[in-house]
Coordinates of C-alpha atoms in Angstrom, one line a residue:
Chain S
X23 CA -9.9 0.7 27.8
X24 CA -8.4 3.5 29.2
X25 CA -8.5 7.2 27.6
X26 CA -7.6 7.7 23.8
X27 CA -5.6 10.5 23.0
X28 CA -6.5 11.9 19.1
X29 CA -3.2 11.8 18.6
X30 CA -3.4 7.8 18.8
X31 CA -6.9 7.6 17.5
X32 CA -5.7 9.2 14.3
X33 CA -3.0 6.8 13.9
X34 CA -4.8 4.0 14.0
X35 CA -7.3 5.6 11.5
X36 CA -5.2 6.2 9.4
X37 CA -3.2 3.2 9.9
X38 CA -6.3 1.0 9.1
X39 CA -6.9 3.1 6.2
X40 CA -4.2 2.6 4.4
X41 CA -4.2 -1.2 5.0
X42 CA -7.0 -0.8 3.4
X43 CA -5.7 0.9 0.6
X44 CA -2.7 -0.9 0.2
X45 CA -4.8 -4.6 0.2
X46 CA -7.1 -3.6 -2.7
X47 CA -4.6 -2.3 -4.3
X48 CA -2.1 -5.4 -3.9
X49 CA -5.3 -7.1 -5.1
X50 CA -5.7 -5.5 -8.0
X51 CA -2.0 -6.4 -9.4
X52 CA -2.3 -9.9 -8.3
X53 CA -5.1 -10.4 -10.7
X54 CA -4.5 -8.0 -12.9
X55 CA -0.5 -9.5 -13.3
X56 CA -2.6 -13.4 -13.0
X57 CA -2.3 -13.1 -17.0
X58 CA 1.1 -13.0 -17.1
X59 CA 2.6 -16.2 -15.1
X60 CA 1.7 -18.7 -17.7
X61 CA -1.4 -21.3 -16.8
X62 CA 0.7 -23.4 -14.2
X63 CA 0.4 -20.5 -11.7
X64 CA -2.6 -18.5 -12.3
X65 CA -4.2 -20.6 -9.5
X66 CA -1.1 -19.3 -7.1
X67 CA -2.2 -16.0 -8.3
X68 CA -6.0 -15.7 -7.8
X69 CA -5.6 -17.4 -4.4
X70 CA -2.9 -14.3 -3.4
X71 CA -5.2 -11.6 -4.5
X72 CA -8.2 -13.3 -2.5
X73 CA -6.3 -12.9 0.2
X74 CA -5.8 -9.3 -0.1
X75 CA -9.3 -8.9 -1.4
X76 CA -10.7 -10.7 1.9
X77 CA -8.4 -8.7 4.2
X78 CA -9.7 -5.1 2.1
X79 CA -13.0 -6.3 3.2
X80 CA -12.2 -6.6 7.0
X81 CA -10.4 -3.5 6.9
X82 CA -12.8 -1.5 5.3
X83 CA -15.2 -2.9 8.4
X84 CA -12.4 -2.5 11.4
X85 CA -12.3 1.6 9.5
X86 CA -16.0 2.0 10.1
X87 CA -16.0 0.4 13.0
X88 CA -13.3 2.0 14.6
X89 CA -14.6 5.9 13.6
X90 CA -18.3 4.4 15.5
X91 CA -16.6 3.5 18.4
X92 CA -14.9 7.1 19.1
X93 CA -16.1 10.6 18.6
X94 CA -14.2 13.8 19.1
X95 CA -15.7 16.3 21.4
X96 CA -14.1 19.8 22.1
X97 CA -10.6 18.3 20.8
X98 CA -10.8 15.0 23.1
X99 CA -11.6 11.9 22.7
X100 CA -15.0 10.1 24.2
X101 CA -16.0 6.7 23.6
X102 CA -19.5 6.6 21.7
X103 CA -20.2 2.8 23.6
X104 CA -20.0 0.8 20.7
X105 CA -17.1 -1.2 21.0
X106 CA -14.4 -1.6 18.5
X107 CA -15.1 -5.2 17.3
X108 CA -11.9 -6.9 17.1
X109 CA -13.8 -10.0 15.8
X110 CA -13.5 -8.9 12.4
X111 CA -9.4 -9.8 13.1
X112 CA -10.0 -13.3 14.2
X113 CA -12.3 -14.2 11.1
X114 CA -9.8 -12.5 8.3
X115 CA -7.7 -14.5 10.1
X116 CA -9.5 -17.7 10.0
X117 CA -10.1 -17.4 6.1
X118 CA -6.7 -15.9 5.3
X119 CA -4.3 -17.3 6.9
X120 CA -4.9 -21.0 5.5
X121 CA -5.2 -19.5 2.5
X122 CA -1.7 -18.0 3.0
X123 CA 0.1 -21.6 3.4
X124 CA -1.7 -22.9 0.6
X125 CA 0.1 -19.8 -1.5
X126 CA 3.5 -21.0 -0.6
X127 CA 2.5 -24.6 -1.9
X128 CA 0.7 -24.2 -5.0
X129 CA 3.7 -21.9 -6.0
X130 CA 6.2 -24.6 -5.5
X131 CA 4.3 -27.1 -8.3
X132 CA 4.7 -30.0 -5.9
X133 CA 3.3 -33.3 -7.3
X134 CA -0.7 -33.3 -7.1
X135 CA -1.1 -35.5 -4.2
X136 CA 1.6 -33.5 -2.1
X137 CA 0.2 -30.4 -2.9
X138 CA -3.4 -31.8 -1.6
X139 CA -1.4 -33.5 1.8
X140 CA 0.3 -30.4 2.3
X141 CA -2.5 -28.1 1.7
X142 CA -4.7 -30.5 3.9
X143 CA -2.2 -30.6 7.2
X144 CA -1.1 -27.0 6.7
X145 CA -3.8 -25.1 6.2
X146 CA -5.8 -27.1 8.6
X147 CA -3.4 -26.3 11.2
X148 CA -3.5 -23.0 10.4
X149 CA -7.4 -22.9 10.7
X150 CA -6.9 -24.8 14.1
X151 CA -4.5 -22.1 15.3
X152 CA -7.3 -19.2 14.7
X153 CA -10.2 -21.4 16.1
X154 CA -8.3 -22.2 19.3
X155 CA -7.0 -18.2 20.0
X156 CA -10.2 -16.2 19.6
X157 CA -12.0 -18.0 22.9
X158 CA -9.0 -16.7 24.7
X159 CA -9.1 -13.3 23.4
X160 CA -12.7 -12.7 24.2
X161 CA -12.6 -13.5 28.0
X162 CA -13.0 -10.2 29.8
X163 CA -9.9 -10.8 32.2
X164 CA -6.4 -12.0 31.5
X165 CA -6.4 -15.3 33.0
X166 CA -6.0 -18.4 33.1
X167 CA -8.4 -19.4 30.1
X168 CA -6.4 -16.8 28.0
X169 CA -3.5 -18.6 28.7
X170 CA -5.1 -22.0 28.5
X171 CA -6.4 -21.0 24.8
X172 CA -3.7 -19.4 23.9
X173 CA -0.9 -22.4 24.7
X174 CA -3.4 -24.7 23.0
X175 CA -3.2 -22.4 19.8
X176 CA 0.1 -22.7 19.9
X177 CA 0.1 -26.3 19.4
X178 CA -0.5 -26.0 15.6
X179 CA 1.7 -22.9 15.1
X180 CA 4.1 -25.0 16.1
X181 CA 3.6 -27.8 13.8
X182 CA 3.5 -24.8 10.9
X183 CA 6.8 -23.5 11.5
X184 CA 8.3 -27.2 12.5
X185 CA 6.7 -28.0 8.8
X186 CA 7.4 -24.5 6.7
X187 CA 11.2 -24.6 8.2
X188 CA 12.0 -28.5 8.4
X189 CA 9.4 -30.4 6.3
X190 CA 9.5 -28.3 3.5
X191 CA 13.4 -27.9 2.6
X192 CA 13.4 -31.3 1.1
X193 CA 11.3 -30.0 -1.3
X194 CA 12.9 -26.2 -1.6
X195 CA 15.8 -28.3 -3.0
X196 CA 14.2 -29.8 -5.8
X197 CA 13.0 -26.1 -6.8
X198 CA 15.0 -24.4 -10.2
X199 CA 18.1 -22.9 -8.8
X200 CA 16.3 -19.3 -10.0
X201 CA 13.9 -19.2 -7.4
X202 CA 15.4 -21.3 -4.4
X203 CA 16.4 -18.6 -2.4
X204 CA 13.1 -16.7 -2.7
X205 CA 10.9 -19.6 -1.8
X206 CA 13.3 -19.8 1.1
X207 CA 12.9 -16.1 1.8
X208 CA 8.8 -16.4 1.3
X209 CA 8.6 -18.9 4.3
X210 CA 10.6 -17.0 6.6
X211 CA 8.4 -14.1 5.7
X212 CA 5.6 -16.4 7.0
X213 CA 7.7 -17.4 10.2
X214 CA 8.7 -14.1 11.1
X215 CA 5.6 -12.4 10.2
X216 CA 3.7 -14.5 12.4
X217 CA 5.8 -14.5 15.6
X218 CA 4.1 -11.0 16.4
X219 CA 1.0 -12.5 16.6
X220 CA 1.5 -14.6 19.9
X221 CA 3.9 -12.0 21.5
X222 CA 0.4 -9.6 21.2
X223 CA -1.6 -12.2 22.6
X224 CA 0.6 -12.9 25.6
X225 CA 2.2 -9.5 26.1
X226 CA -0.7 -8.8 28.2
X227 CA 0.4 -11.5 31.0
X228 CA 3.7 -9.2 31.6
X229 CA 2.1 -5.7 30.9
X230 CA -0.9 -4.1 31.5
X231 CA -2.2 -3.7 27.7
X232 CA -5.8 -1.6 29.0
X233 CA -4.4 1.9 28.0
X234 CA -4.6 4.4 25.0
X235 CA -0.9 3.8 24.0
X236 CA -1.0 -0.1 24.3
X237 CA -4.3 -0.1 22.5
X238 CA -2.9 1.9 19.4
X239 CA 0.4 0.0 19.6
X240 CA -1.7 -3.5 19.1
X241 CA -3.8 -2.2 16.5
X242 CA -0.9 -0.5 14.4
X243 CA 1.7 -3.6 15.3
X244 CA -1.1 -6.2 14.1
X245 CA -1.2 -3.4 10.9
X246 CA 1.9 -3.8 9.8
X247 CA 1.9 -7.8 10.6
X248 CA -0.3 -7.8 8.1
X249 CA 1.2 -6.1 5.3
X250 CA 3.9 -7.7 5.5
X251 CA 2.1 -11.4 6.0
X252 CA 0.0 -11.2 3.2
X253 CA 0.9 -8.1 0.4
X254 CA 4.9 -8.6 1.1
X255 CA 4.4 -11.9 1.2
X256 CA 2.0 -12.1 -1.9
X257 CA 4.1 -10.1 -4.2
X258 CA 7.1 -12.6 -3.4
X259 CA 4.6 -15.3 -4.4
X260 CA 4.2 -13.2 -7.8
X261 CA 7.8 -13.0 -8.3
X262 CA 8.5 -16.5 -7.8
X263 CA 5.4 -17.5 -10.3
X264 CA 7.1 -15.0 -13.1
X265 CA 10.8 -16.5 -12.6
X266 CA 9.6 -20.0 -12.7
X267 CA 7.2 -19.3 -15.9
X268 CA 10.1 -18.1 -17.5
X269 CA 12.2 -20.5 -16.9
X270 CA 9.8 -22.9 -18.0
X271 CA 9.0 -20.9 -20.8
X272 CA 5.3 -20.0 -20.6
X273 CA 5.1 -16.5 -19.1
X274 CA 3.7 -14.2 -21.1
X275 CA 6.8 -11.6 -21.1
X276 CA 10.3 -12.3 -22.7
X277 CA 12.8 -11.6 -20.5
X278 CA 14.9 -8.6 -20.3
X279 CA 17.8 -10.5 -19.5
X280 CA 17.1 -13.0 -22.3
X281 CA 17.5 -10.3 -24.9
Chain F
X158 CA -7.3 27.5 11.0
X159 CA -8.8 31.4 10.3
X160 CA -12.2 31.9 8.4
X161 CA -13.4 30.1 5.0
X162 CA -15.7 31.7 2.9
X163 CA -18.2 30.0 1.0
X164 CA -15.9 30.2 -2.2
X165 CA -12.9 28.7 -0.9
X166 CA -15.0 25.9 0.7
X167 CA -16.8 25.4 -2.4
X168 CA -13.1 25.6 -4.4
X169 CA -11.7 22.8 -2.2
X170 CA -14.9 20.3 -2.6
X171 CA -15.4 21.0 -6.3
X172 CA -11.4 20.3 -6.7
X173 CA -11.4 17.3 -4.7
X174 CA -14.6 15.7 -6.6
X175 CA -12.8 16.8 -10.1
X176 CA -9.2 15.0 -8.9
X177 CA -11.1 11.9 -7.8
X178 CA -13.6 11.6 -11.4
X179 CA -10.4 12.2 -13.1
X180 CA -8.2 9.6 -11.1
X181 CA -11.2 7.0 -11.2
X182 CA -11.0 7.7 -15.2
X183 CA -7.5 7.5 -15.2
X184 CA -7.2 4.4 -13.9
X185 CA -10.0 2.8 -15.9
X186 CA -8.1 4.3 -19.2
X187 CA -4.5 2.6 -17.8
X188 CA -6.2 -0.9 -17.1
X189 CA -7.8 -1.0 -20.4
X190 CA -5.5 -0.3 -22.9
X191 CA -3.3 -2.5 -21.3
X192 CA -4.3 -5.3 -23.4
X193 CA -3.2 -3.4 -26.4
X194 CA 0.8 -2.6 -25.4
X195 CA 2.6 -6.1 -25.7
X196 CA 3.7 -8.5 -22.6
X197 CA 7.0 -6.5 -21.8
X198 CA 4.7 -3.3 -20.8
X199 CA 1.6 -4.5 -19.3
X200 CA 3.5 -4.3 -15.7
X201 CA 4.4 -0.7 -16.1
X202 CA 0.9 0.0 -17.5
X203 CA -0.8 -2.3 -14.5
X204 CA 1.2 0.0 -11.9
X205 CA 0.7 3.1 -13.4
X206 CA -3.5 2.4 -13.0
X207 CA -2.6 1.1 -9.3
X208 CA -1.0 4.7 -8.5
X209 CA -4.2 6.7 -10.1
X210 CA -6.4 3.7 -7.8
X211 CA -4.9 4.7 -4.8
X212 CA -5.0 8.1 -5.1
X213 CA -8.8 8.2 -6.0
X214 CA -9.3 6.2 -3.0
X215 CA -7.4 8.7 -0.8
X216 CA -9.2 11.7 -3.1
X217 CA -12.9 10.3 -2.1
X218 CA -11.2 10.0 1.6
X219 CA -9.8 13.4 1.4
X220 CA -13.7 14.7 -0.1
X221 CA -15.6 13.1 2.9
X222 CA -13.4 14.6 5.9
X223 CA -13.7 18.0 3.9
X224 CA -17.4 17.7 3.6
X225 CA -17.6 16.6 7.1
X226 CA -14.7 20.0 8.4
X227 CA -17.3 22.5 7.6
X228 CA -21.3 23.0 7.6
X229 CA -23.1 25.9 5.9
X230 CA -25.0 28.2 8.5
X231 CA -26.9 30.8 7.3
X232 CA -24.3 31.2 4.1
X233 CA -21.1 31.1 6.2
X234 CA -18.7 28.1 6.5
X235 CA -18.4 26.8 10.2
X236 CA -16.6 24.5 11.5
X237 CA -18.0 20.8 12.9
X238 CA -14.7 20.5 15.3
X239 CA -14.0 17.2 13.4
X240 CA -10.8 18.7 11.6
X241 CA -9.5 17.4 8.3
X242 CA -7.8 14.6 7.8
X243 CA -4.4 16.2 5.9
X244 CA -2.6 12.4 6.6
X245 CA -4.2 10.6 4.0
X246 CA -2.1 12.9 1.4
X247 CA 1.0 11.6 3.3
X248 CA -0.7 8.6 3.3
X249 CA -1.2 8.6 -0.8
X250 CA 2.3 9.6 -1.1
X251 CA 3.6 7.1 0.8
X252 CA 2.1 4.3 -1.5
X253 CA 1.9 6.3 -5.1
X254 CA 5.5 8.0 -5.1
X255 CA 7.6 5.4 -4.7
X256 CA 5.7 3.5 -7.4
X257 CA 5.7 6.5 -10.2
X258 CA 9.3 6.3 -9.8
X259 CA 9.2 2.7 -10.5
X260 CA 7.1 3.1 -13.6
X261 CA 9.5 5.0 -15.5
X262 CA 11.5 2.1 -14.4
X263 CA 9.8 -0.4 -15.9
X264 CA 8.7 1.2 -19.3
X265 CA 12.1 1.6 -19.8
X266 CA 12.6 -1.9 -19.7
X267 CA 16.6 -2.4 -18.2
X268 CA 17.9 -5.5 -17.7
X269 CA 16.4 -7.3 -14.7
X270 CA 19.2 -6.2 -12.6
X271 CA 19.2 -2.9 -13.2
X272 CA 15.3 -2.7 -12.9
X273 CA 15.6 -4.4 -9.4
X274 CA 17.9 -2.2 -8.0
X275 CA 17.0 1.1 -9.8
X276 CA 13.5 0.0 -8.5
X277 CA 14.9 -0.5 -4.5
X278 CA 17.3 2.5 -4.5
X279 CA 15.1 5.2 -5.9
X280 CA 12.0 3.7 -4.5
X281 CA 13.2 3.1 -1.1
X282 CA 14.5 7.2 -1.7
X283 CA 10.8 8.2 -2.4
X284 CA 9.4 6.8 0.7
X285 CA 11.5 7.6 3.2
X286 CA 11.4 11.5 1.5
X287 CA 7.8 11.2 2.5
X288 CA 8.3 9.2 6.1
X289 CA 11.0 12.5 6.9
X290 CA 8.7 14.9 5.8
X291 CA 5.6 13.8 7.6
X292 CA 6.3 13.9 11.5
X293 CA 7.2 18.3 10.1
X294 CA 3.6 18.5 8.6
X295 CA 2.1 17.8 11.8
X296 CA 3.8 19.7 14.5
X297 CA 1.8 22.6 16.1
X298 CA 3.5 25.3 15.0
X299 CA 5.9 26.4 11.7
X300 CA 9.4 26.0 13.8
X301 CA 12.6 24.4 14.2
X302 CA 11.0 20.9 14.3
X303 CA 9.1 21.5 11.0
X304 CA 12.5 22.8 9.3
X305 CA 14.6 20.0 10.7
X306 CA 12.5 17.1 9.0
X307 CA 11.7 19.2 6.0
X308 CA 15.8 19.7 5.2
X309 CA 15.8 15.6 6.5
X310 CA 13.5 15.1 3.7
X311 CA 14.8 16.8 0.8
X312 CA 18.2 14.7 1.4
X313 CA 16.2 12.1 0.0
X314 CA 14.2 14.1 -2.5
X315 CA 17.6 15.7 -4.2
X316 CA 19.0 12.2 -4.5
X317 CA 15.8 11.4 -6.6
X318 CA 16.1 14.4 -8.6
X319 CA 19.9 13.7 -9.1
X320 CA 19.2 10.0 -10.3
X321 CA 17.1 10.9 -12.8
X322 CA 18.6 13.9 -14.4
X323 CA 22.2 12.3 -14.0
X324 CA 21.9 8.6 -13.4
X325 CA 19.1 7.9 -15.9
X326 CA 20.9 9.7 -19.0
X327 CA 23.2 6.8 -20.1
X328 CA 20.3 4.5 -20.1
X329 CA 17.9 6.8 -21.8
X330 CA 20.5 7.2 -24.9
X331 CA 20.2 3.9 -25.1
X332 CA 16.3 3.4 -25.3
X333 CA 15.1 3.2 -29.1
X334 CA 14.8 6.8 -30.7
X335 CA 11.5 6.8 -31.3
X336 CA 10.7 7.0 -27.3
X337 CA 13.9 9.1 -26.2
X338 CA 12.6 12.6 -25.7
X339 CA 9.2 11.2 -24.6
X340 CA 11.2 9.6 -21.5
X341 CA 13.0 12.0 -21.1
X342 CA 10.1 14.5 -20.9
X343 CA 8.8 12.1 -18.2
X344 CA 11.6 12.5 -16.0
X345 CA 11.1 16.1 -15.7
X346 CA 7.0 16.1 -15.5
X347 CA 7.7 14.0 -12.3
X348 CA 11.5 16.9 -10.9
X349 CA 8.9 19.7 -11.6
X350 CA 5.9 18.1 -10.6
X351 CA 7.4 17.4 -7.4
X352 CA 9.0 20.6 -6.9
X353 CA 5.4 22.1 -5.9
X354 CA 5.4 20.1 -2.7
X355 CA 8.7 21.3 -1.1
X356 CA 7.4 24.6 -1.8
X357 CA 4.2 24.1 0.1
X358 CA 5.9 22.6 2.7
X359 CA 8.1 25.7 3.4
X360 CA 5.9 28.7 2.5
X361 CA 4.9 28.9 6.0
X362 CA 8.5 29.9 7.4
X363 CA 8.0 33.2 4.8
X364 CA 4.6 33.7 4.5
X365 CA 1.6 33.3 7.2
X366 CA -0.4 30.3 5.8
X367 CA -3.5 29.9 8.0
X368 CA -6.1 32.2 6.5
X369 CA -8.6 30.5 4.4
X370 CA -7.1 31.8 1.3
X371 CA -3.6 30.6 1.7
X372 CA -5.4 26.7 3.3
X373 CA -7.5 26.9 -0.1
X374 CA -5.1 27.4 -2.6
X375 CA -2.3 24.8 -1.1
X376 CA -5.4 22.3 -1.2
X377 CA -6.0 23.2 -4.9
X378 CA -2.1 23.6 -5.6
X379 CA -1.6 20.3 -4.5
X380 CA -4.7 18.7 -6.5
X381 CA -3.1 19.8 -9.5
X382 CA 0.3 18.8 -8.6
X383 CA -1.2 15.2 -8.1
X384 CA -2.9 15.3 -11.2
X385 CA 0.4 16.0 -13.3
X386 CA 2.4 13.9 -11.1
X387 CA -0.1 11.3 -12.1
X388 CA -2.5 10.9 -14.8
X389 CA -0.3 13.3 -16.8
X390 CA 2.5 11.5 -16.2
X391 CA 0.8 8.4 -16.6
X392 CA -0.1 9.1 -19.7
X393 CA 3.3 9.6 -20.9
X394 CA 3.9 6.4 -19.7
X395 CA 1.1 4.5 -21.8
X396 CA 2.3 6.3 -25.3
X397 CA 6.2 5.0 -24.2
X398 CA 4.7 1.6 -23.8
X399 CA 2.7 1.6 -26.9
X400 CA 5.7 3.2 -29.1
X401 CA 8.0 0.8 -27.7
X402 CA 5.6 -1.9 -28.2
X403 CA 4.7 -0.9 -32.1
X404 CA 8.6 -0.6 -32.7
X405 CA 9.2 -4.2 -30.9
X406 CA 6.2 -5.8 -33.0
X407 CA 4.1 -6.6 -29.9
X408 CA 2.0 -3.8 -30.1
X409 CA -1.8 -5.4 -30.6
X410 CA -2.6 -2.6 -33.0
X411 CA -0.5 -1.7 -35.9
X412 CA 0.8 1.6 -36.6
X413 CA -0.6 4.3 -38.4
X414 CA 3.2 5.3 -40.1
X415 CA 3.4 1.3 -41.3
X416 CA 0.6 1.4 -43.0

């Protein structure tokens, strides 16, 4: 990597810290608000907080390990020579985002043996897609086994969105009118969030990616990909579980609107 | 930065490690007695204990880059170069503001409607006050750039302070008597709350603020500020719930005047 300027290392520290702060929190009210949904969609509930609570973790770790990797000298930035591990992104990855698709399904009450099929095909996918991009991201040069790994990766990504955008509407249909549009809305939060994932990974095949600004740009655009991915994402999940408890009568709350 | 003395260092660190006991408290006292306010409040109650989470996260933050600013040397403060980290206030705000707004929100208890786009409009307002007002805080010198995205910011800030003088009177007349000068109370612990940090922010175009004196006492002026703004205010929030709670019939104790 090329030189650092504070002015980008702050950012990113502080970018990773409040990722940090903003997934235990989002933790917290998933399992805090798990009492609330009625018992058809606590499950939903404790898997969207472990999600957040898994992703704390890692960001906690890419914090410390970030501040090891850098110190400030005379107002500049010097590299200490332990290098930022950007593993820890690939395995949060690897137990998250599975984890993520499975949300999305247990939230829709399919029947039991869809909800396994699904679970089974999508999250595996998913794991696939993480397995197959991290020995392209860990070659030293951008070549041709980045791009080998990387086109095999997407493979399964493909099959996700084919299945989250064609696969699933049959069922989105059958979902109470109430929360139809949301469940819509939560997999094109998926979709979309997601897309900024492989435009990183390839970016660097049409731009050098090796300096301070690129570096900070990654770190803080995977940041924000993340939020949105799995807190955004998550409290959609909760407000779908709520509308659809309600309507079926066994959330904890009476409705405002049913007053 | 000019000279600390040993007292103001001393001020700062003491304040910080008071604001974070009572936050961590705070939010410990919020998640608790949530069990005894009735369904309709516990997600006002779980979001006032997230906002008093997040800032004792950013308070411990906030005590560790203080701690590591400054070493004692033969009883005078110096500093270690590594300069504190003032972003993780913007930081906190970022998160905590836009959610105390949406508190007061909830304990009301509007129609779903209402709550959902009370909750977007003036919540939306309260982050982007704090987005304008941070690229100010950390320009080099007190100038035109700081002024610019200071006046930017209290576009934003006003509108707040308008909603809930203005906007929020219709619907507080028509919240049950028993809580109706307690919410309204809470509308103006957060306007003059919140009034401290507009102040802050442009004391430097009147008076010189980089002696240690003036650093010290905008550290400990905000501390309090946060601890109105939130555990004050929080609890404010807890005794609507439980009042509106007893006077529903959901409350889990029962009140002392029914007895």
């Amino acid at each position: 990597m090329e030189e650092v300027t504070v002015f980008q290392y702050n950012l990113v520290y502080n970018a990773l810290s409040f990722t940090m702060a903003t997934f235990a929190a989002a933790t917290l009210f998933f399992w805090l608000q798990r009492s609330q949904v009625g018992p058809n969609y606590k499950l939903a509930l404790t898997i969207t907080g472990l999600v957040t609570f898994i992703a704390a973790y890692h960001y906690l770790r890419m914090y410390q390990s970030w501040t090891e990797s850098f110190e400030v000298v005379n107002g500049a930035i010097e590299l200490t020579g332990q290098a930022y591990n950007r593993a820890y992104r690939y395995v949060d990855w690897f137990l998250t985002v599975p984890l993520l698709v499975i949300e999305l399904i247990l939230v829709m009450r399919l029947s039991q043996s869809e909800t396994i099929k699904r679970s089974v095909l999508l999250g595996g996918a998913a794991a696939l897609m993480i397995l197959l991009g991290y020995p392209g991201e860990i070659q030293d040069e951008v070549g041709l086994s980045r791009f080998i790994w990387g086109a095999l990766s997407m493979i399964p990504f493909l099959y996700i969105v084919y299945a989250l955008v064609s696969g699933l509407s049959k069922s989105i249909s059958d979902q109470p009118q109430v929360v139809r549009g949301l469940i819509s809305m939560a997999r094109w939060v998926i979709v979309g969030s997601w897309l900024f994932y492989p435009v990183v990974y390839f970016l660097p095949f049409v731009i050098p990616m090796d300096s301070g600004a690129a570096y900070a740009t990654v770190e803080v655009g995977y940041t924000i990909a993340d939020i949105i991915a799995k807190a955004v994402f998550g409290v959609l999940i909760y407000v779908i579980a709520m509308r659809k408890a309600e309507a079926e009568g066994t959330a904890a709350t009476t409705t405002a609107a049913a007053r």
